[in-house]
Amino acid sequence: MGETTNSSPRRITLMHQKLVYILALVFALGLQETMAQATQYRGKRAPAFEVGHSFNNQGWYILPGITHTLGFAHTERDRIGPDSSVVTTHNPAGQMGAFLQLGRFHVWENRFFQLFDYGLDVRWLRGVHNRTRDYRFGDEEVNWMAMEGNGRFSDLWLGATTNLSHVSRIGNGVFITNAIGANLNYALVRGTRAEGAYEGTQTFEPPVFAAQLHYRLGVGFPLGNGWYIMPTIETPILGIFAWNGGHPSMRYFDTYYQPLLIGINIMKLDRMKMKPCPTEGGDGKKRKGEDGGLWDKKMRKKYGW
């Protein structure tokens, strides 16, 4: 059996670590800035969500959008003799899909987090993959192409999602949200196909269950009457399940794909139920001359009503 020398997994791991560090830094800087603004303008600016007299501090949201998978290209070298090797090159490419989330959200006053949401999640992830293998003798001379292949995947995932957000109003009703969340998904429909140079690949598709921590950035705008609209961008930052090594990306054809979700969050606060004014006395009896209207009989008679 030939000797395998493969530095690609380590290189991919380092790339994912850098991605996580960058996203964590963005979240930390964004949280620090928004908290500083919130402290500076505390008591001067109204909260992002207008709750109280007419609306409750909770409501419904629907979040439709598109998905895209960012692929990480890499090369593997397998020794098959003292002076020969097989070089396998992976060239992935993401494709556009779609997603839809529907659920509830709650808002409250807190120094760190002011928005909590949870709901159902349906996402369609798609991508393509090209794999070439060539034999090399000596240093880097390519003697002949062994085989070339192409693959694609198209999976429909069903699951649940939740987010905890720091919200900061930045002026004219506009607010920014920095959220850390989690999602648990099940591969309801799978469509993975490959042809050509794919014998020997270890992982054609990820496990049927996927659990991840993700980061979401949003910019919200009030529309009035309890309605809000918020463009969002979301991506996983950590895989929770042990068998994926903590990678936030999904593994297809021995290659990692990083999901990216871009959507429009449409939010509606619940309207408060107005309580009618009491028309009974302390003894539970209706007051004389009162019929529950704004004006009693004496007042209507006095002013000609």
CSV table of C-alpha atoms in Angstrom, one decimal:
chain,number,residue,atom,x,y,z
A,1,MET,CA,0.0,0.0,0.0
A,2,GLY,CA,1.3,3.4,-0.9
A,3,GLU,CA,2.2,6.1,1.6
A,4,THR,CA,-0.1,9.0,1.9
A,5,THR,CA,1.2,12.5,2.6
A,6,ASN,CA,-1.8,14.9,2.9
A,7,SER,CA,-1.5,18.3,4.4
A,8,SER,CA,-4.9,19.5,3.0
A,9,PRO,CA,-7.0,18.7,6.1
A,10,ARG,CA,-4.7,20.6,8.3
A,11,ARG,CA,-4.8,23.6,5.9
A,12,ILE,CA,-8.6,23.4,5.7
A,13,THR,CA,-8.7,23.3,9.6
A,14,LEU,CA,-6.5,26.4,9.8
A,15,MET,CA,-8.8,28.2,7.3
A,16,HIS,CA,-11.9,27.3,9.3
A,17,GLN,CA,-10.1,28.5,12.5
A,18,LYS,CA,-9.3,31.8,10.8
A,19,LEU,CA,-12.9,32.1,9.7
A,20,VAL,CA,-14.2,31.5,13.2
A,21,TYR,CA,-11.7,34.0,14.7
A,22,ILE,CA,-12.7,36.7,12.1
A,23,LEU,CA,-16.4,36.2,12.8
A,24,ALA,CA,-15.8,36.2,16.6
A,25,LEU,CA,-13.8,39.4,16.2
A,26,VAL,CA,-16.5,41.1,14.2
A,27,PHE,CA,-19.1,40.1,16.7
A,28,ALA,CA,-17.0,41.3,19.6
A,29,LEU,CA,-16.3,44.6,18.0
A,30,GLY,CA,-19.9,45.1,16.9
A,31,LEU,CA,-21.1,44.2,20.4
A,32,GLN,CA,-18.6,46.6,22.0
A,33,GLU,CA,-19.6,49.5,19.7
A,34,THR,CA,-23.3,49.0,20.0
A,35,MET,CA,-23.0,48.7,23.8
A,36,ALA,CA,-20.9,51.9,23.9
A,37,GLN,CA,-23.6,53.7,21.8
A,38,ALA,CA,-26.3,52.3,24.0
A,39,THR,CA,-24.5,53.6,27.1
A,40,GLN,CA,-23.8,57.0,25.6
A,41,TYR,CA,-27.4,57.6,24.5
A,42,ARG,CA,-29.1,55.9,27.3
A,43,GLY,CA,-32.2,57.9,28.2
A,44,LYS,CA,-31.8,60.0,25.0
A,45,ARG,CA,-32.9,57.5,22.4
A,46,ALA,CA,-36.1,55.5,22.3
A,47,PRO,CA,-35.8,51.7,22.3
A,48,ALA,CA,-35.6,49.9,18.9
A,49,PHE,CA,-39.0,48.3,19.4
A,50,GLU,CA,-41.9,50.5,20.4
A,51,VAL,CA,-43.8,48.4,23.0
A,52,GLY,CA,-46.0,49.4,25.8
A,53,HIS,CA,-49.3,51.3,25.1
A,54,SER,CA,-50.4,49.6,21.9
A,55,PHE,CA,-48.1,46.6,21.4
A,56,ASN,CA,-46.8,43.7,23.5
A,57,ASN,CA,-43.1,42.9,23.8
A,58,GLN,CA,-43.5,39.8,21.5
A,59,GLY,CA,-44.7,38.9,18.1
A,60,TRP,CA,-44.3,36.7,15.0
A,61,TYR,CA,-41.6,36.8,12.3
A,62,ILE,CA,-41.1,35.2,8.9
A,63,LEU,CA,-37.6,35.2,7.3
A,64,PRO,CA,-37.3,34.2,3.7
A,65,GLY,CA,-34.1,34.3,1.8
A,66,ILE,CA,-31.4,32.7,-0.4
A,67,THR,CA,-28.6,30.3,0.5
A,68,HIS,CA,-25.1,29.9,-0.9
A,69,THR,CA,-22.3,27.4,-0.2
A,70,LEU,CA,-18.7,28.6,-0.2
A,71,GLY,CA,-16.4,25.8,-1.2
A,72,PHE,CA,-12.8,25.3,-0.1
A,73,ALA,CA,-10.5,24.0,-2.9
A,74,HIS,CA,-7.6,21.8,-1.9
A,75,THR,CA,-5.2,19.2,-3.2
A,76,GLU,CA,-4.2,15.8,-1.9
A,77,ARG,CA,-1.0,13.8,-2.7
A,78,ASP,CA,-0.9,10.0,-2.3
A,79,ARG,CA,2.5,8.2,-2.6
A,80,ILE,CA,2.2,5.0,-4.7
A,81,GLY,CA,5.9,4.3,-5.0
A,82,PRO,CA,9.4,5.7,-4.2
A,83,ASP,CA,9.2,8.2,-7.1
A,84,SER,CA,5.6,8.3,-8.0
A,85,SER,CA,2.4,9.8,-6.6
A,86,VAL,CA,-1.3,10.4,-7.4
A,87,VAL,CA,-2.4,14.0,-7.0
A,88,THR,CA,-6.1,14.7,-6.4
A,89,THR,CA,-7.4,18.2,-6.9
A,90,HIS,CA,-10.8,19.2,-5.5
A,91,ASN,CA,-12.5,22.3,-7.0
A,92,PRO,CA,-15.9,23.0,-5.3
A,93,ALA,CA,-18.3,25.7,-6.2
A,94,GLY,CA,-21.4,26.9,-4.4
A,95,GLN,CA,-24.9,27.2,-5.9
A,96,MET,CA,-27.8,29.3,-4.9
A,97,GLY,CA,-30.7,27.8,-2.9
A,98,ALA,CA,-33.4,29.1,-0.6
A,99,PHE,CA,-34.5,29.0,3.0
A,100,LEU,CA,-37.5,30.0,5.1
A,101,GLN,CA,-37.8,30.5,8.9
A,102,LEU,CA,-41.0,31.1,10.8
A,103,GLY,CA,-41.4,31.7,14.5
A,104,ARG,CA,-41.8,34.0,17.5
A,105,PHE,CA,-39.7,36.7,19.0
A,106,HIS,CA,-39.5,38.5,22.4
A,107,VAL,CA,-38.0,41.9,23.3
A,108,TRP,CA,-37.0,43.2,26.7
A,109,GLU,CA,-34.7,45.8,28.3
A,110,ASN,CA,-31.3,44.4,29.2
A,111,ARG,CA,-27.7,45.6,29.0
A,112,PHE,CA,-26.4,42.6,27.0
A,113,PHE,CA,-29.3,41.1,25.0
A,114,GLN,CA,-32.6,42.6,24.1
A,115,LEU,CA,-34.1,40.2,21.5
A,116,PHE,CA,-34.8,36.5,21.6
A,117,ASP,CA,-36.3,34.5,18.8
A,118,TYR,CA,-37.0,30.8,18.0
A,119,GLY,CA,-38.7,29.0,15.1
A,120,LEU,CA,-38.8,26.4,12.4
A,121,ASP,CA,-36.2,26.3,9.7
A,122,VAL,CA,-36.3,24.9,6.2
A,123,ARG,CA,-33.1,25.3,4.1
A,124,TRP,CA,-32.1,24.1,0.6
A,125,LEU,CA,-28.4,23.7,0.2
A,126,ARG,CA,-26.8,23.2,-3.2
A,127,GLY,CA,-23.3,22.9,-4.7
A,128,VAL,CA,-21.1,21.3,-7.4
A,129,HIS,CA,-17.7,19.7,-7.3
A,130,ASN,CA,-15.0,18.8,-9.7
A,131,ARG,CA,-12.3,16.2,-8.9
A,132,THR,CA,-9.3,15.4,-11.0
A,133,ARG,CA,-6.6,12.8,-10.5
A,134,ASP,CA,-3.2,12.6,-12.2
A,135,TYR,CA,-0.1,10.5,-11.9
A,136,ARG,CA,3.2,12.2,-11.3
A,137,PHE,CA,6.7,10.7,-11.5
A,138,GLY,CA,9.7,12.5,-10.2
A,139,ASP,CA,9.1,16.0,-8.9
A,140,GLU,CA,6.1,17.8,-10.4
A,141,GLU,CA,5.9,16.5,-13.9
A,142,VAL,CA,2.4,15.3,-14.9
A,143,ASN,CA,2.7,12.2,-17.0
A,144,TRP,CA,-0.9,11.5,-17.8
A,145,MET,CA,-4.4,12.4,-16.4
A,146,ALA,CA,-5.8,9.4,-14.7
A,147,MET,CA,-9.5,10.5,-14.4
A,148,GLU,CA,-11.8,13.5,-14.0
A,149,GLY,CA,-15.2,13.5,-12.4
A,150,ASN,CA,-18.0,15.8,-11.4
A,151,GLY,CA,-20.5,15.7,-8.6
A,152,ARG,CA,-23.3,17.8,-7.2
A,153,PHE,CA,-25.5,17.9,-4.2
A,154,SER,CA,-29.0,19.3,-3.5
A,155,ASP,CA,-30.3,18.7,0.0
A,156,LEU,CA,-33.4,19.9,1.8
A,157,TRP,CA,-32.9,20.3,5.6
A,158,LEU,CA,-35.7,20.7,8.1
A,159,GLY,CA,-35.1,21.8,11.7
A,160,ALA,CA,-35.3,24.5,14.4
A,161,THR,CA,-33.3,27.6,15.1
A,162,THR,CA,-32.9,30.2,17.9
A,163,ASN,CA,-31.0,33.4,18.4
A,164,LEU,CA,-30.1,35.8,21.2
A,165,SER,CA,-29.3,39.3,19.9
A,166,HIS,CA,-27.9,42.5,21.2
A,167,VAL,CA,-29.9,45.4,19.7
A,168,SER,CA,-28.7,49.0,19.3
A,169,ARG,CA,-30.6,51.8,17.8
A,170,ILE,CA,-28.4,54.0,15.7
A,171,GLY,CA,-30.8,56.8,14.7
A,172,ASN,CA,-33.9,57.5,12.7
A,173,GLY,CA,-35.5,54.3,14.0
A,174,VAL,CA,-32.7,52.2,12.4
A,175,PHE,CA,-31.1,49.5,14.6
A,176,ILE,CA,-28.4,46.9,14.4
A,177,THR,CA,-28.5,43.3,15.8
A,178,ASN,CA,-25.6,41.1,16.6
A,179,ALA,CA,-26.8,37.6,17.3
A,180,ILE,CA,-25.4,34.3,18.5
A,181,GLY,CA,-27.7,31.4,17.7
A,182,ALA,CA,-28.0,27.6,17.3
A,183,ASN,CA,-29.7,25.4,14.7
A,184,LEU,CA,-30.5,21.7,14.6
A,185,ASN,CA,-31.4,20.3,11.2
A,186,TYR,CA,-32.3,17.0,9.6
A,187,ALA,CA,-31.7,16.1,6.0
A,188,LEU,CA,-35.3,15.4,4.8
A,189,VAL,CA,-34.4,15.1,1.1
A,190,ARG,CA,-31.0,14.2,-0.3
A,191,GLY,CA,-29.9,14.5,-3.9
A,192,THR,CA,-26.1,13.7,-4.2
A,193,ARG,CA,-24.8,12.5,-7.5
A,194,ALA,CA,-21.2,11.9,-8.7
A,195,GLU,CA,-19.6,10.4,-11.8
A,196,GLY,CA,-16.0,9.8,-12.8
A,197,ALA,CA,-13.0,10.1,-10.4
A,198,TYR,CA,-14.9,9.5,-7.1
A,199,GLU,CA,-13.8,6.0,-6.1
A,200,GLY,CA,-12.0,6.2,-2.8
A,201,THR,CA,-13.7,9.4,-1.5
A,202,GLN,CA,-14.6,9.0,2.1
A,203,THR,CA,-17.5,11.4,2.6
A,204,PHE,CA,-20.0,12.0,-0.1
A,205,GLU,CA,-22.4,13.8,2.2
A,206,PRO,CA,-22.7,14.9,5.9
A,207,PRO,CA,-24.7,12.9,8.5
A,208,VAL,CA,-28.5,13.3,8.4
A,209,PHE,CA,-28.3,15.4,11.5
A,210,ALA,CA,-26.4,18.7,11.7
A,211,ALA,CA,-26.1,20.9,14.8
A,212,GLN,CA,-24.3,24.2,14.6
A,213,LEU,CA,-23.7,27.5,16.4
A,214,HIS,CA,-24.1,30.5,14.0
A,215,TYR,CA,-23.6,34.2,13.9
A,216,ARG,CA,-26.2,36.6,12.4
A,217,LEU,CA,-25.9,40.3,11.6
A,218,GLY,CA,-29.0,42.3,10.9
A,219,VAL,CA,-30.0,45.9,10.2
A,220,GLY,CA,-33.6,46.7,11.1
A,221,PHE,CA,-36.1,49.4,10.0
A,222,PRO,CA,-39.5,50.3,11.5
A,223,LEU,CA,-42.4,50.3,9.1
A,224,GLY,CA,-45.0,51.5,11.6
A,225,ASN,CA,-48.0,49.9,13.2
A,226,GLY,CA,-45.8,47.3,14.9
A,227,TRP,CA,-44.1,46.1,11.7
A,228,TYR,CA,-40.4,45.9,11.2
A,229,ILE,CA,-38.1,44.7,8.4
A,230,MET,CA,-34.6,43.6,8.9
A,231,PRO,CA,-32.1,42.3,6.2
A,232,THR,CA,-29.9,39.6,7.7
A,233,ILE,CA,-26.8,37.6,6.9
A,234,GLU,CA,-26.0,34.4,8.8
A,235,THR,CA,-23.3,31.7,8.7
A,236,PRO,CA,-22.2,28.8,11.0
A,237,ILE,CA,-19.2,29.4,13.3
A,238,LEU,CA,-19.0,26.0,15.1
A,239,GLY,CA,-20.2,22.4,14.6
A,240,ILE,CA,-21.7,21.0,17.8
A,241,PHE,CA,-21.6,17.3,16.9
A,242,ALA,CA,-18.3,15.5,17.8
A,243,TRP,CA,-18.0,13.6,14.6
A,244,ASN,CA,-17.5,16.6,12.4
A,245,GLY,CA,-14.5,17.8,14.4
A,246,GLY,CA,-16.1,21.1,15.3
A,247,HIS,CA,-16.1,22.3,11.7
A,248,PRO,CA,-18.9,24.8,11.0
A,249,SER,CA,-19.0,23.8,7.4
A,250,MET,CA,-20.8,20.9,5.7
A,251,ARG,CA,-18.7,18.1,4.2
A,252,TYR,CA,-19.5,16.8,0.7
A,253,PHE,CA,-17.1,14.8,-1.6
A,254,ASP,CA,-14.2,15.2,0.9
A,255,THR,CA,-14.6,18.9,0.7
A,256,TYR,CA,-16.0,21.5,3.1
A,257,TYR,CA,-18.8,23.9,2.1
A,258,GLN,CA,-19.6,26.9,4.2
A,259,PRO,CA,-23.3,27.8,4.2
A,260,LEU,CA,-24.3,31.4,3.9
A,261,LEU,CA,-27.9,32.6,4.5
A,262,ILE,CA,-29.0,36.0,3.3
A,263,GLY,CA,-32.6,37.0,4.0
A,264,ILE,CA,-35.2,39.6,4.9
A,265,ASN,CA,-36.7,39.2,8.4
A,266,ILE,CA,-40.3,40.5,8.5
A,267,MET,CA,-41.5,41.1,12.1
A,268,LYS,CA,-44.8,42.0,13.6
A,269,LEU,CA,-45.4,42.9,17.3
A,270,ASP,CA,-48.6,41.5,18.8
A,271,ARG,CA,-51.2,44.2,19.5
A,272,MET,CA,-52.3,44.6,23.1
A,273,LYS,CA,-55.9,43.8,24.0
A,274,MET,CA,-57.5,46.9,25.3
A,275,LYS,CA,-59.5,46.4,28.5
A,276,PRO,CA,-62.9,48.1,28.7
A,277,CYS,CA,-63.4,50.7,31.4
A,278,PRO,CA,-65.2,49.3,34.5
A,279,THR,CA,-68.9,50.3,34.8
A,280,GLU,CA,-69.6,48.6,38.1
A,281,GLY,CA,-69.2,49.8,41.6
A,282,GLY,CA,-67.3,48.1,44.4
A,283,ASP,CA,-70.4,46.0,45.2
A,284,GLY,CA,-70.4,44.6,41.7
A,285,LYS,CA,-73.6,46.5,40.8
A,286,LYS,CA,-73.9,48.8,37.8
A,287,ARG,CA,-73.7,52.4,38.8
A,288,LYS,CA,-77.0,54.3,38.5
A,289,GLY,CA,-77.2,56.3,35.3
A,290,GLU,CA,-74.2,54.5,33.7
A,291,ASP,CA,-74.6,52.4,30.6
A,292,GLY,CA,-70.9,51.7,29.9
A,293,GLY,CA,-70.5,54.5,27.3
A,294,LEU,CA,-68.2,57.4,27.4
A,295,TRP,CA,-71.0,59.7,28.5
A,296,ASP,CA,-73.6,58.8,31.1
A,297,LYS,CA,-77.3,59.8,30.7
A,298,LYS,CA,-76.9,63.0,32.8
A,299,MET,CA,-74.0,64.2,30.7
A,300,ARG,CA,-75.7,63.4,27.4
A,301,LYS,CA,-78.9,65.2,28.5
A,302,LYS,CA,-76.9,68.2,29.7
A,303,TYR,CA,-75.1,68.6,26.4
A,304,GLY,CA,-78.0,67.6,24.2
A,305,TRP,CA,-76.7,64.1,23.2
